[in-house]
JSON list of C-alpha atoms and ligand atoms in Angstrom, two decimals:
[
{"chain": "I", "resi": 1, "resn": "MET", "atom": "CA", "xyz": [122.71, 86.58, 74.65]},
{"chain": "I", "resi": 2, "resn": "PRO", "atom": "CA", "xyz": [121.45, 83.89, 77.00]},
{"chain": "I", "resi": 3, "resn": "VAL", "atom": "CA", "xyz": [119.20, 85.85, 79.62]},
{"chain": "I", "resi": 4, "resn": "THR", "atom": "CA", "xyz": [116.44, 88.30, 78.49]},
{"chain": "I", "resi": 5, "resn": "LEU", "atom": "CA", "xyz": [114.41, 90.28, 80.85]},
{"chain": "I", "resi": 6, "resn": "HIS", "atom": "CA", "xyz": [111.43, 91.92, 79.02]},
{"chain": "I", "resi": 7, "resn": "ILE", "atom": "CA", "xyz": [110.20, 94.83, 81.05]},
{"chain": "I", "resi": 8, "resn": "GLY", "atom": "CA", "xyz": [107.70, 97.76, 81.14]},
{"chain": "I", "resi": 9, "resn": "PRO", "atom": "CA", "xyz": [108.44, 101.45, 81.17]},
{"chain": "I", "resi": 10, "resn": "LYS", "atom": "CA", "xyz": [110.93, 102.21, 84.12]},
{"chain": "I", "resi": 11, "resn": "ASN", "atom": "CA", "xyz": [109.16, 105.01, 85.49]},
{"chain": "I", "resi": 12, "resn": "TYR", "atom": "CA", "xyz": [105.92, 103.17, 85.91]},
{"chain": "I", "resi": 13, "resn": "SER", "atom": "CA", "xyz": [106.48, 99.42, 85.98]},
{"chain": "I", "resi": 14, "resn": "SER", "atom": "CA", "xyz": [106.66, 98.64, 89.46]},
{"chain": "I", "resi": 15, "resn": "TRP", "atom": "CA", "xyz": [106.65, 94.83, 88.54]},
{"chain": "I", "resi": 16, "resn": "SER", "atom": "CA", "xyz": [109.33, 95.19, 86.31]},
{"chain": "I", "resi": 17, "resn": "LEU", "atom": "CA", "xyz": [111.64, 96.89, 88.68]},
{"chain": "I", "resi": 18, "resn": "ARG", "atom": "CA", "xyz": [111.65, 93.94, 91.34]},
{"chain": "I", "resi": 19, "resn": "PRO", "atom": "CA", "xyz": [113.66, 91.51, 89.24]},
{"chain": "I", "resi": 20, "resn": "TRP", "atom": "CA", "xyz": [115.58, 93.89, 87.44]},
{"chain": "I", "resi": 21, "resn": "LEU", "atom": "CA", "xyz": [117.22, 94.91, 90.59]},
{"chain": "I", "resi": 22, "resn": "ILE", "atom": "CA", "xyz": [117.25, 91.16, 91.70]},
{"chain": "I", "resi": 23, "resn": "LEU", "atom": "CA", "xyz": [119.16, 90.20, 88.81]},
{"chain": "I", "resi": 24, "resn": "ARG", "atom": "CA", "xyz": [121.49, 93.28, 89.04]},
{"chain": "I", "resi": 25, "resn": "TRP", "atom": "CA", "xyz": [122.13, 92.03, 92.76]},
{"chain": "I", "resi": 26, "resn": "ALA", "atom": "CA", "xyz": [122.78, 88.65, 91.84]},
{"chain": "I", "resi": 27, "resn": "ALA", "atom": "CA", "xyz": [125.42, 89.83, 88.81]},
{"chain": "I", "resi": 28, "resn": "ILE", "atom": "CA", "xyz": [123.66, 87.72, 86.53]},
{"chain": "I", "resi": 29, "resn": "ASP", "atom": "CA", "xyz": [124.50, 88.97, 83.10]},
{"chain": "I", "resi": 30, "resn": "PHE", "atom": "CA", "xyz": [121.29, 89.84, 81.17]},
{"chain": "I", "resi": 31, "resn": "HIS", "atom": "CA", "xyz": [119.95, 91.76, 78.31]},
{"chain": "I", "resi": 32, "resn": "GLU", "atom": "CA", "xyz": [116.72, 94.08, 78.85]},
{"chain": "I", "resi": 33, "resn": "ASN", "atom": "CA", "xyz": [114.23, 94.47, 76.27]},
{"chain": "I", "resi": 34, "resn": "TYR", "atom": "CA", "xyz": [111.69, 97.43, 76.51]},
{"chain": "I", "resi": 35, "resn": "ILE", "atom": "CA", "xyz": [108.12, 97.02, 75.72]},
{"chain": "I", "resi": 36, "resn": "PRO", "atom": "CA", "xyz": [105.88, 100.01, 75.81]},
{"chain": "I", "resi": 37, "resn": "LEU", "atom": "CA", "xyz": [102.65, 99.32, 77.24]},
{"chain": "I", "resi": 38, "resn": "ASP", "atom": "CA", "xyz": [100.31, 102.01, 75.93]},
{"chain": "I", "resi": 39, "resn": "GLN", "atom": "CA", "xyz": [98.95, 99.57, 73.50]},
{"chain": "I", "resi": 40, "resn": "PRO", "atom": "CA", "xyz": [95.96, 98.02, 72.48]},
{"chain": "I", "resi": 41, "resn": "GLY", "atom": "CA", "xyz": [95.10, 95.04, 74.99]},
{"chain": "I", "resi": 42, "resn": "TYR", "atom": "CA", "xyz": [96.44, 96.88, 77.97]},
{"chain": "I", "resi": 43, "resn": "GLY", "atom": "CA", "xyz": [94.89, 95.73, 80.97]},
{"chain": "I", "resi": 44, "resn": "ARG", "atom": "CA", "xyz": [93.71, 92.50, 79.77]},
{"chain": "I", "resi": 45, "resn": "GLY", "atom": "CA", "xyz": [97.04, 90.61, 79.21]},
{"chain": "I", "resi": 46, "resn": "GLU", "atom": "CA", "xyz": [96.57, 91.07, 75.54]},
{"chain": "I", "resi": 47, "resn": "ILE", "atom": "CA", "xyz": [99.00, 93.36, 74.13]},
{"chain": "I", "resi": 48, "resn": "ALA", "atom": "CA", "xyz": [100.57, 91.44, 71.25]},
{"chain": "I", "resi": 49, "resn": "ASP", "atom": "CA", "xyz": [104.25, 92.33, 71.71]},
{"chain": "I", "resi": 50, "resn": "VAL", "atom": "CA", "xyz": [103.85, 91.28, 75.32]},
{"chain": "I", "resi": 51, "resn": "LYS", "atom": "CA", "xyz": [102.07, 87.95, 74.48]},
{"chain": "I", "resi": 52, "resn": "SER", "atom": "CA", "xyz": [104.57, 87.18, 72.01]},
{"chain": "I", "resi": 53, "resn": "VAL", "atom": "CA", "xyz": [107.08, 86.95, 75.02]},
{"chain": "I", "resi": 54, "resn": "SER", "atom": "CA", "xyz": [105.04, 86.09, 78.09]},
{"chain": "I", "resi": 55, "resn": "PRO", "atom": "CA", "xyz": [102.00, 83.54, 78.09]},
{"chain": "I", "resi": 56, "resn": "GLY", "atom": "CA", "xyz": [100.40, 85.34, 80.83]},
{"chain": "I", "resi": 57, "resn": "GLY", "atom": "CA", "xyz": [100.33, 88.52, 78.68]},
{"chain": "I", "resi": 58, "resn": "THR", "atom": "CA", "xyz": [102.31, 90.76, 81.44]},
{"chain": "I", "resi": 59, "resn": "VAL", "atom": "CA", "xyz": [105.88, 92.07, 81.78]},
{"chain": "I", "resi": 60, "resn": "PRO", "atom": "CA", "xyz": [108.36, 91.20, 83.59]},
{"chain": "I", "resi": 61, "resn": "ALA", "atom": "CA", "xyz": [109.19, 87.99, 81.78]},
{"chain": "I", "resi": 62, "resn": "LEU", "atom": "CA", "xyz": [112.50, 86.18, 81.37]},
{"chain": "I", "resi": 63, "resn": "ASN", "atom": "CA", "xyz": [113.89, 84.25, 78.98]},
{"chain": "I", "resi": 64, "resn": "ALA", "atom": "CA", "xyz": [116.64, 82.13, 80.07]},
{"chain": "I", "resi": 65, "resn": "ASN", "atom": "CA", "xyz": [118.11, 79.99, 76.91]},
{"chain": "I", "resi": 66, "resn": "GLY", "atom": "CA", "xyz": [114.53, 79.29, 75.98]},
{"chain": "I", "resi": 67, "resn": "LEU", "atom": "CA", "xyz": [113.17, 78.75, 79.49]},
{"chain": "I", "resi": 68, "resn": "VAL", "atom": "CA", "xyz": [110.37, 81.51, 80.02]},
{"chain": "I", "resi": 69, "resn": "ILE", "atom": "CA", "xyz": [109.41, 82.79, 83.32]},
{"chain": "I", "resi": 70, "resn": "TRP", "atom": "CA", "xyz": [106.46, 85.41, 83.60]},
{"chain": "I", "resi": 71, "resn": "ASP", "atom": "CA", "xyz": [106.19, 86.22, 86.89]},
{"chain": "I", "resi": 72, "resn": "SER", "atom": "CA", "xyz": [108.31, 88.50, 88.76]},
{"chain": "I", "resi": 73, "resn": "LEU", "atom": "CA", "xyz": [108.45, 86.43, 92.12]},
{"chain": "I", "resi": 74, "resn": "ALA", "atom": "CA", "xyz": [109.10, 83.34, 90.04]},
{"chain": "I", "resi": 75, "resn": "ILE", "atom": "CA", "xyz": [111.69, 85.15, 88.48]},
{"chain": "I", "resi": 76, "resn": "ALA", "atom": "CA", "xyz": [113.05, 86.20, 91.84]},
{"chain": "I", "resi": 77, "resn": "GLU", "atom": "CA", "xyz": [113.25, 82.28, 92.63]},
{"chain": "I", "resi": 78, "resn": "TRP", "atom": "CA", "xyz": [114.73, 81.54, 89.77]},
{"chain": "I", "resi": 79, "resn": "ALA", "atom": "CA", "xyz": [117.63, 83.73, 90.62]},
{"chain": "I", "resi": 80, "resn": "ALA", "atom": "CA", "xyz": [117.81, 82.64, 94.01]},
{"chain": "I", "resi": 81, "resn": "GLU", "atom": "CA", "xyz": [118.32, 79.03, 92.72]},
{"chain": "I", "resi": 82, "resn": "GLN", "atom": "CA", "xyz": [121.66, 80.17, 91.04]},
{"chain": "I", "resi": 83, "resn": "VAL", "atom": "CA", "xyz": [122.41, 82.85, 93.78]},
{"chain": "I", "resi": 84, "resn": "PRO", "atom": "CA", "xyz": [121.41, 81.55, 97.15]},
{"chain": "I", "resi": 85, "resn": "SER", "atom": "CA", "xyz": [122.42, 84.71, 99.06]},
{"chain": "I", "resi": 86, "resn": "LEU", "atom": "CA", "xyz": [119.52, 86.66, 97.33]},
{"chain": "I", "resi": 87, "resn": "TRP", "atom": "CA", "xyz": [117.58, 84.91, 100.45]},
{"chain": "I", "resi": 88, "resn": "PRO", "atom": "CA", "xyz": [118.99, 85.10, 104.19]},
{"chain": "I", "resi": 89, "resn": "SER", "atom": "CA", "xyz": [120.86, 81.93, 105.11]},
{"chain": "I", "resi": 90, "resn": "GLU", "atom": "CA", "xyz": [119.40, 81.38, 108.58]},
{"chain": "I", "resi": 91, "resn": "PRO", "atom": "CA", "xyz": [116.23, 79.42, 107.74]},
{"chain": "I", "resi": 92, "resn": "GLU", "atom": "CA", "xyz": [113.72, 81.15, 110.23]},
{"chain": "I", "resi": 93, "resn": "VAL", "atom": "CA", "xyz": [114.94, 84.88, 108.55]},
{"chain": "I", "resi": 94, "resn": "ARG", "atom": "CA", "xyz": [114.65, 83.31, 105.40]},
{"chain": "I", "resi": 95, "resn": "ALA", "atom": "CA", "xyz": [110.95, 82.13, 106.13]},
{"chain": "I", "resi": 96, "resn": "GLU", "atom": "CA", "xyz": [110.21, 85.76, 107.47]},
{"chain": "I", "resi": 97, "resn": "ALA", "atom": "CA", "xyz": [111.72, 87.27, 104.22]},
{"chain": "I", "resi": 98, "resn": "ARG", "atom": "CA", "xyz": [109.53, 85.00, 102.13]},
{"chain": "I", "resi": 99, "resn": "ALA", "atom": "CA", "xyz": [106.48, 85.91, 104.08]},
{"chain": "I", "resi": 100, "resn": "VAL", "atom": "CA", "xyz": [106.88, 89.99, 103.61]},
{"chain": "I", "resi": 101, "resn": "THR", "atom": "CA", "xyz": [107.95, 89.22, 100.10]},
{"chain": "I", "resi": 102, "resn": "CYS", "atom": "CA", "xyz": [104.93, 86.98, 99.44]},
{"chain": "I", "resi": 103, "resn": "GLU", "atom": "CA", "xyz": [102.42, 89.63, 101.00]},
{"chain": "I", "resi": 104, "resn": "MET", "atom": "CA", "xyz": [103.67, 92.40, 98.95]},
{"chain": "I", "resi": 105, "resn": "HIS", "atom": "CA", "xyz": [103.32, 90.36, 95.90]},
{"chain": "I", "resi": 106, "resn": "SER", "atom": "CA", "xyz": [99.65, 89.04, 96.80]},
{"chain": "I", "resi": 107, "resn": "SER", "atom": "CA", "xyz": [98.17, 92.24, 98.45]},
{"chain": "I", "resi": 108, "resn": "PHE", "atom": "CA", "xyz": [98.13, 95.81, 99.08]},
{"chain": "I", "resi": 109, "resn": "ALA", "atom": "CA", "xyz": [95.36, 96.51, 96.17]},
{"chain": "I", "resi": 110, "resn": "GLY", "atom": "CA", "xyz": [94.35, 100.20, 97.55]},
{"chain": "I", "resi": 111, "resn": "LEU", "atom": "CA", "xyz": [98.27, 101.23, 97.63]},
{"chain": "I", "resi": 112, "resn": "ARG", "atom": "CA", "xyz": [98.55, 100.14, 94.18]},
{"chain": "I", "resi": 113, "resn": "ARG", "atom": "CA", "xyz": [95.75, 101.64, 92.95]},
{"chain": "I", "resi": 114, "resn": "ASP", "atom": "CA", "xyz": [96.02, 105.33, 94.48]},
{"chain": "I", "resi": 115, "resn": "LEU", "atom": "CA", "xyz": [99.67, 105.48, 94.88]},
{"chain": "I", "resi": 116, "resn": "GLY", "atom": "CA", "xyz": [100.68, 104.35, 91.12]},
{"chain": "I", "resi": 117, "resn": "MET", "atom": "CA", "xyz": [104.49, 104.10, 90.84]},
{"chain": "I", "resi": 118, "resn": "ASN", "atom": "CA", "xyz": [105.84, 107.19, 88.95]},
{"chain": "I", "resi": 119, "resn": "ILE", "atom": "CA", "xyz": [109.25, 107.41, 90.15]},
{"chain": "I", "resi": 120, "resn": "LYS", "atom": "CA", "xyz": [109.68, 110.94, 88.61]},
{"chain": "I", "resi": 121, "resn": "ARG", "atom": "CA", "xyz": [106.56, 112.39, 90.04]},
{"chain": "I", "resi": 122, "resn": "ARG", "atom": "CA", "xyz": [106.55, 114.38, 93.17]},
{"chain": "I", "resi": 123, "resn": "CYS", "atom": "CA", "xyz": [103.01, 115.66, 94.69]},
{"chain": "I", "resi": 124, "resn": "PRO", "atom": "CA", "xyz": [101.94, 116.74, 98.13]},
{"chain": "I", "resi": 125, "resn": "HIS", "atom": "CA", "xyz": [100.66, 114.64, 100.63]},
{"chain": "I", "resi": 126, "resn": "GLN", "atom": "CA", "xyz": [96.94, 113.77, 100.65]},
{"chain": "I", "resi": 127, "resn": "HIS", "atom": "CA", "xyz": [94.30, 111.96, 102.44]},
{"chain": "I", "resi": 128, "resn": "TRP", "atom": "CA", "xyz": [93.86, 108.26, 101.14]},
{"chain": "I", "resi": 129, "resn": "GLN", "atom": "CA", "xyz": [90.63, 106.15, 101.59]},
{"chain": "I", "resi": 130, "resn": "GLU", "atom": "CA", "xyz": [90.52, 103.86, 104.37]},
{"chain": "I", "resi": 131, "resn": "ASP", "atom": "CA", "xyz": [91.72, 100.72, 102.62]},
{"chain": "I", "resi": 132, "resn": "THR", "atom": "CA", "xyz": [94.74, 102.65, 101.29]},
{"chain": "I", "resi": 133, "resn": "GLN", "atom": "CA", "xyz": [95.45, 103.78, 104.82]},
{"chain": "I", "resi": 134, "resn": "ARG", "atom": "CA", "xyz": [95.04, 100.26, 106.01]},
{"chain": "I", "resi": 135, "resn": "ASP", "atom": "CA", "xyz": [97.76, 99.34, 103.33]},
{"chain": "I", "resi": 136, "resn": "LEU", "atom": "CA", "xyz": [100.06, 102.00, 104.48]},
{"chain": "I", "resi": 137, "resn": "ARG", "atom": "CA", "xyz": [99.69, 101.08, 108.02]},
{"chain": "I", "resi": 138, "resn": "ARG", "atom": "CA", "xyz": [100.67, 97.67, 107.34]},
{"chain": "I", "resi": 139, "resn": "VAL", "atom": "CA", "xyz": [103.72, 98.38, 105.37]},
{"chain": "I", "resi": 140, "resn": "PHE", "atom": "CA", "xyz": [104.90, 100.49, 108.17]},
{"chain": "I", "resi": 141, "resn": "GLU", "atom": "CA", "xyz": [104.22, 97.82, 110.50]},
{"chain": "I", "resi": 142, "resn": "ILE", "atom": "CA", "xyz": [106.44, 95.46, 108.32]},
{"chain": "I", "resi": 143, "resn": "TRP", "atom": "CA", "xyz": [109.27, 97.83, 107.67]},
{"chain": "I", "resi": 144, "resn": "ASN", "atom": "CA", "xyz": [109.13, 98.85, 111.91]},
{"chain": "I", "resi": 145, "resn": "GLY", "atom": "CA", "xyz": [109.02, 95.15, 112.92]},
{"chain": "I", "resi": 146, "resn": "CYS", "atom": "CA", "xyz": [111.67, 94.07, 110.70]},
{"chain": "I", "resi": 147, "resn": "ARG", "atom": "CA", "xyz": [114.04, 97.23, 111.11]},
{"chain": "I", "resi": 148, "resn": "THR", "atom": "CA", "xyz": [113.82, 96.80, 114.87]},
{"chain": "I", "resi": 149, "resn": "ARG", "atom": "CA", "xyz": [114.68, 92.95, 114.87]},
{"chain": "I", "resi": 150, "resn": "TYR", "atom": "CA", "xyz": [117.47, 93.38, 112.31]},
{"chain": "I", "resi": 151, "resn": "ALA", "atom": "CA", "xyz": [119.01, 96.31, 112.86]},
{"chain": "I", "resi": 152, "resn": "SER", "atom": "CA", "xyz": [122.22, 95.07, 114.59]},
{"chain": "I", "resi": 153, "resn": "VAL", "atom": "CA", "xyz": [122.70, 92.93, 111.24]},
{"chain": "I", "resi": 154, "resn": "GLY", "atom": "CA", "xyz": [122.69, 95.46, 108.42]},
{"chain": "I", "resi": 155, "resn": "PRO", "atom": "CA", "xyz": [120.21, 98.45, 106.97]},
{"chain": "I", "resi": 156, "resn": "TRP", "atom": "CA", "xyz": [118.25, 96.29, 104.67]},
{"chain": "I", "resi": 157, "resn": "LEU", "atom": "CA", "xyz": [114.81, 94.71, 105.92]},
{"chain": "I", "resi": 158, "resn": "LEU", "atom": "CA", "xyz": [115.92, 91.39, 107.02]},
{"chain": "I", "resi": 159, "resn": "GLY", "atom": "CA", "xyz": [119.33, 92.94, 107.92]},
{"chain": "I", "resi": 160, "resn": "GLU", "atom": "CA", "xyz": [121.43, 91.78, 104.83]},
{"chain": "I", "resi": 161, "resn": "ARG", "atom": "CA", "xyz": [119.98, 92.89, 101.23]},
{"chain": "I", "resi": 162, "resn": "SER", "atom": "CA", "xyz": [117.35, 90.07, 100.01]},
{"chain": "I", "resi": 163, "resn": "ILE", "atom": "CA", "xyz": [114.82, 89.57, 97.43]},
{"chain": "I", "resi": 164, "resn": "ALA", "atom": "CA", "xyz": [112.49, 91.30, 100.06]},
{"chain": "I", "resi": 165, "resn": "ASP", "atom": "CA", "xyz": [114.39, 94.49, 99.40]},
{"chain": "I", "resi": 166, "resn": "ALA", "atom": "CA", "xyz": [113.51, 94.46, 95.99]},
{"chain": "I", "resi": 167, "resn": "PHE", "atom": "CA", "xyz": [109.74, 94.03, 96.31]},
{"chain": "I", "resi": 168, "resn": "TYR", "atom": "CA", "xyz": [109.57, 96.73, 98.57]},
{"chain": "I", "resi": 169, "resn": "ALA", "atom": "CA", "xyz": [111.81, 99.21, 96.15]},
{"chain": "I", "resi": 170, "resn": "PRO", "atom": "CA", "xyz": [108.55, 100.29, 94.44]},
{"chain": "I", "resi": 171, "resn": "VAL", "atom": "CA", "xyz": [106.82, 101.07, 97.57]},
{"chain": "I", "resi": 172, "resn": "ALA", "atom": "CA", "xyz": [109.99, 103.33, 98.93]},
{"chain": "I", "resi": 173, "resn": "THR", "atom": "CA", "xyz": [109.39, 105.26, 95.37]},
{"chain": "I", "resi": 174, "resn": "ARG", "atom": "CA", "xyz": [105.39, 105.71, 95.82]},
{"chain": "I", "resi": 175, "resn": "LEU", "atom": "CA", "xyz": [106.01, 107.05, 99.59]},
{"chain": "I", "resi": 176, "resn": "ARG", "atom": "CA", "xyz": [108.44, 109.50, 98.07]},
{"chain": "I", "resi": 177, "resn": "THR", "atom": "CA", "xyz": [106.27, 110.28, 95.23]},
{"chain": "I", "resi": 178, "resn": "TYR", "atom": "CA", "xyz": [103.14, 110.99, 97.23]},
{"chain": "I", "resi": 179, "resn": "SER", "atom": "CA", "xyz": [104.95, 112.67, 100.25]},
{"chain": "I", "resi": 180, "resn": "VAL", "atom": "CA", "xyz": [103.74, 110.24, 102.74]},
{"chain": "I", "resi": 181, "resn": "PRO", "atom": "CA", "xyz": [104.94, 110.96, 105.95]},
{"chain": "I", "resi": 182, "resn": "MET", "atom": "CA", "xyz": [106.92, 108.36, 107.88]},
{"chain": "I", "resi": 183, "resn": "GLU", "atom": "CA", "xyz": [108.49, 107.50, 111.10]},
{"chain": "I", "resi": 184, "resn": "GLU", "atom": "CA", "xyz": [112.32, 107.97, 111.42]},
{"chain": "I", "resi": 185, "resn": "GLN", "atom": "CA", "xyz": [112.99, 104.12, 111.15]},
{"chain": "I", "resi": 186, "resn": "CYS", "atom": "CA", "xyz": [110.70, 103.76, 108.18]},
{"chain": "I", "resi": 187, "resn": "ARG", "atom": "CA", "xyz": [112.30, 106.84, 106.46]},
{"chain": "I", "resi": 188, "resn": "ARG", "atom": "CA", "xyz": [116.01, 105.44, 107.11]},
{"chain": "I", "resi": 189, "resn": "TYR", "atom": "CA", "xyz": [114.86, 102.47, 105.18]},
{"chain": "I", "resi": 190, "resn": "ALA", "atom": "CA", "xyz": [113.40, 104.20, 102.34]},
{"chain": "I", "resi": 191, "resn": "THR", "atom": "CA", "xyz": [116.44, 106.03, 101.96]},
{"chain": "I", "resi": 192, "resn": "THR", "atom": "CA", "xyz": [118.56, 102.73, 102.03]},
{"chain": "I", "resi": 193, "resn": "LEU", "atom": "CA", "xyz": [116.26, 101.66, 98.93]},
{"chain": "I", "resi": 194, "resn": "LEU", "atom": "CA", "xyz": [116.34, 104.71, 97.41]},
{"chain": "I", "resi": 195, "resn": "SER", "atom": "CA", "xyz": [120.04, 105.26, 97.35]},
{"chain": "I", "resi": 196, "resn": "ASP", "atom": "CA", "xyz": [121.17, 101.63, 96.01]},
{"chain": "I", "resi": 197, "resn": "PRO", "atom": "CA", "xyz": [123.36, 102.03, 93.27]},
{"chain": "I", "resi": 198, "resn": "ASP", "atom": "CA", "xyz": [121.43, 99.70, 91.03]},
{"chain": "I", "resi": 199, "resn": "PHE", "atom": "CA", "xyz": [118.07, 101.61, 91.86]},
{"chain": "I", "resi": 200, "resn": "LEU", "atom": "CA", "xyz": [119.88, 104.62, 90.94]},
{"chain": "I", "resi": 201, "resn": "ARG", "atom": "CA", "xyz": [120.87, 103.52, 87.65]},
{"chain": "I", "resi": 202, "resn": "TRP", "atom": "CA", "xyz": [117.09, 102.47, 86.91]},
{"chain": "I", "resi": 203, "resn": "GLU", "atom": "CA", "xyz": [115.93, 105.87, 87.97]},
{"chain": "I", "resi": 204, "resn": "ASN", "atom": "CA", "xyz": [118.39, 107.37, 85.90]},
{"chain": "I", "resi": 205, "resn": "GLU", "atom": "CA", "xyz": [116.92, 105.49, 82.90]},
{"chain": "I", "resi": 206, "resn": "CYS", "atom": "CA", "xyz": [113.09, 106.57, 83.59]},
{"chain": "I", "resi": 207, "resn": "VAL", "atom": "CA", "xyz": [111.53, 108.30, 80.99]},
{"chain": "I", "resi": 208, "resn": "THR", "atom": "CA", "xyz": [108.23, 110.07, 81.61]},
{"chain": "I", "resi": 209, "resn": "ASP", "atom": "CA", "xyz": [105.57, 109.40, 78.84]},
{"chain": "I", "resi": 210, "resn": "VAL", "atom": "CA", "xyz": [102.74, 111.68, 77.55]},
{"chain": "I", "resi": 211, "resn": "TRP", "atom": "CA", "xyz": [102.33, 114.93, 79.45]},
{"chain": "I", "resi": 212, "resn": "ASP", "atom": "CA", "xyz": [98.67, 116.45, 79.88]},
{"chain": "I", "resi": 213, "resn": "GLN", "atom": "CA", "xyz": [98.02, 120.19, 80.27]},
{"chain": "I", "resi": 214, "resn": "SER", "atom": "CA", "xyz": [98.14, 119.86, 83.99]},
{"chain": "I", "resi": 215, "resn": "GLY", "atom": "CA", "xyz": [101.82, 118.48, 84.02]},
{"chain": "I", "resi": 216, "resn": "LEU", "atom": "CA", "xyz": [100.56, 114.88, 84.87]},
{"chain": "I", "resi": 217, "resn": "SER", "atom": "CA", "xyz": [101.24, 112.06, 82.73]},
{"chain": "I", "resi": 218, "resn": "VAL", "atom": "CA", "xyz": [98.27, 110.94, 81.05]},
{"chain": "I", "resi": 219, "resn": "ILE", "atom": "CA", "xyz": [99.08, 107.29, 81.71]},
{"chain": "I", "resi": 220, "resn": "ASP", "atom": "CA", "xyz": [99.60, 108.02, 85.39]},
{"chain": "I", "resi": 221, "resn": "GLY", "atom": "CA", "xyz": [98.21, 105.24, 87.55]},
{"chain": "I", "resi": 222, "resn": "LEU", "atom": "CA", "xyz": [97.82, 102.58, 84.66]},
{"chain": "I", "resi": 223, "resn": "TYR", "atom": "CA", "xyz": [100.65, 100.50, 85.85]},
{"chain": "I", "resi": 224, "resn": "ARG", "atom": "CA", "xyz": [100.24, 99.12, 89.22]},
{"chain": "B", "resi": 301, "resn": "GSH", "atom": "N1", "xyz": [101.91, 89.10, 88.93]},
{"chain": "B", "resi": 301, "resn": "GSH", "atom": "C1", "xyz": [102.69, 89.59, 87.79]},
{"chain": "B", "resi": 301, "resn": "GSH", "atom": "C2", "xyz": [101.95, 90.99, 87.54]},
{"chain": "B", "resi": 301, "resn": "GSH", "atom": "C3", "xyz": [102.63, 91.59, 86.55]},
{"chain": "B", "resi": 301, "resn": "GSH", "atom": "C4", "xyz": [101.97, 92.84, 85.84]},
{"chain": "B", "resi": 301, "resn": "GSH", "atom": "O1", "xyz": [100.49, 92.84, 86.08]},
{"chain": "B", "resi": 301, "resn": "GSH", "atom": "N2", "xyz": [102.56, 93.71, 84.81]},
{"chain": "B", "resi": 301, "resn": "GSH", "atom": "C5", "xyz": [101.86, 94.71, 84.56]},
{"chain": "B", "resi": 301, "resn": "GSH", "atom": "C6", "xyz": [102.85, 95.90, 84.10]},
{"chain": "B", "resi": 301, "resn": "GSH", "atom": "S1", "xyz": [103.56, 96.52, 85.51]},
{"chain": "B", "resi": 301, "resn": "GSH", "atom": "C7", "xyz": [101.62, 94.28, 83.05]},
{"chain": "B", "resi": 301, "resn": "GSH", "atom": "O2", "xyz": [102.40, 93.86, 82.24]},
{"chain": "B", "resi": 301, "resn": "GSH", "atom": "N3", "xyz": [100.21, 94.51, 82.44]},
{"chain": "B", "resi": 301, "resn": "GSH", "atom": "C8", "xyz": [99.99, 94.34, 81.07]},
{"chain": "B", "resi": 301, "resn": "GSH", "atom": "C9", "xyz": [98.31, 94.42, 80.94]},
{"chain": "B", "resi": 301, "resn": "GSH", "atom": "O3", "xyz": [97.66, 94.14, 81.92]},
{"chain": "B", "resi": 301, "resn": "GSH", "atom": "O4", "xyz": [97.80, 93.88, 79.62]},
{"chain": "B", "resi": 301, "resn": "GSH", "atom": "C10", "xyz": [104.31, 89.55, 88.27]},
{"chain": "B", "resi": 301, "resn": "GSH", "atom": "O5", "xyz": [104.61, 89.62, 89.44]},
{"chain": "B", "resi": 301, "resn": "GSH", "atom": "O6", "xyz": [105.25, 89.79, 87.41]}
]
């Protein structure tokens, strides 16, 4: 098989979901290889099974005929070189799509820390600390701004579906898991992401891991 995407557990690995969606949307044929992350070395990029396929010690990692790419955004760019429609065709819209994608890739530490991706979990709304609240406000600012500007083009963040949507898909699952209240426009966009057929396929393949006595996964919050 020429292209292999190494991924972490589907219920928890937000980084893995992004390129997996992008390869599906691009109709690039790939084989997926699941690597359990609850192994010695986790959190330090030192899991032996991961290191053997990803020099940075993290998933996702892609192997395309021996070319190894070990970062979700770099994998997205590799896919876009073959399928340019993964980015918007208008240069100005494309620049905006890249900006919101890069912001998601490099920021939102509070959101990642407090609202760990756990696609199957549902819990009541709670009060988040200030940096997390700031992250949530910023996500909604991006979503509202883009959706207002591109509403007439289509239902995705920049109108037509793009790499930016794959980067915000894990956020939509986090908002659902933690019952975060949303304005109508943001709620509609989250619904667009969560009802995408490829996302539903991923969700359907989510398996929860070890459960403690209170019904929470003991590895909740480990994978940001
Ligand atoms: N910048 C990387 C981050 C990937 C990442 O942090 N992956 C986590 C799992 S979701 C991981 O592999 N962690 C292993 C470890 O920390 O040892 C990307 O975008 O691909």
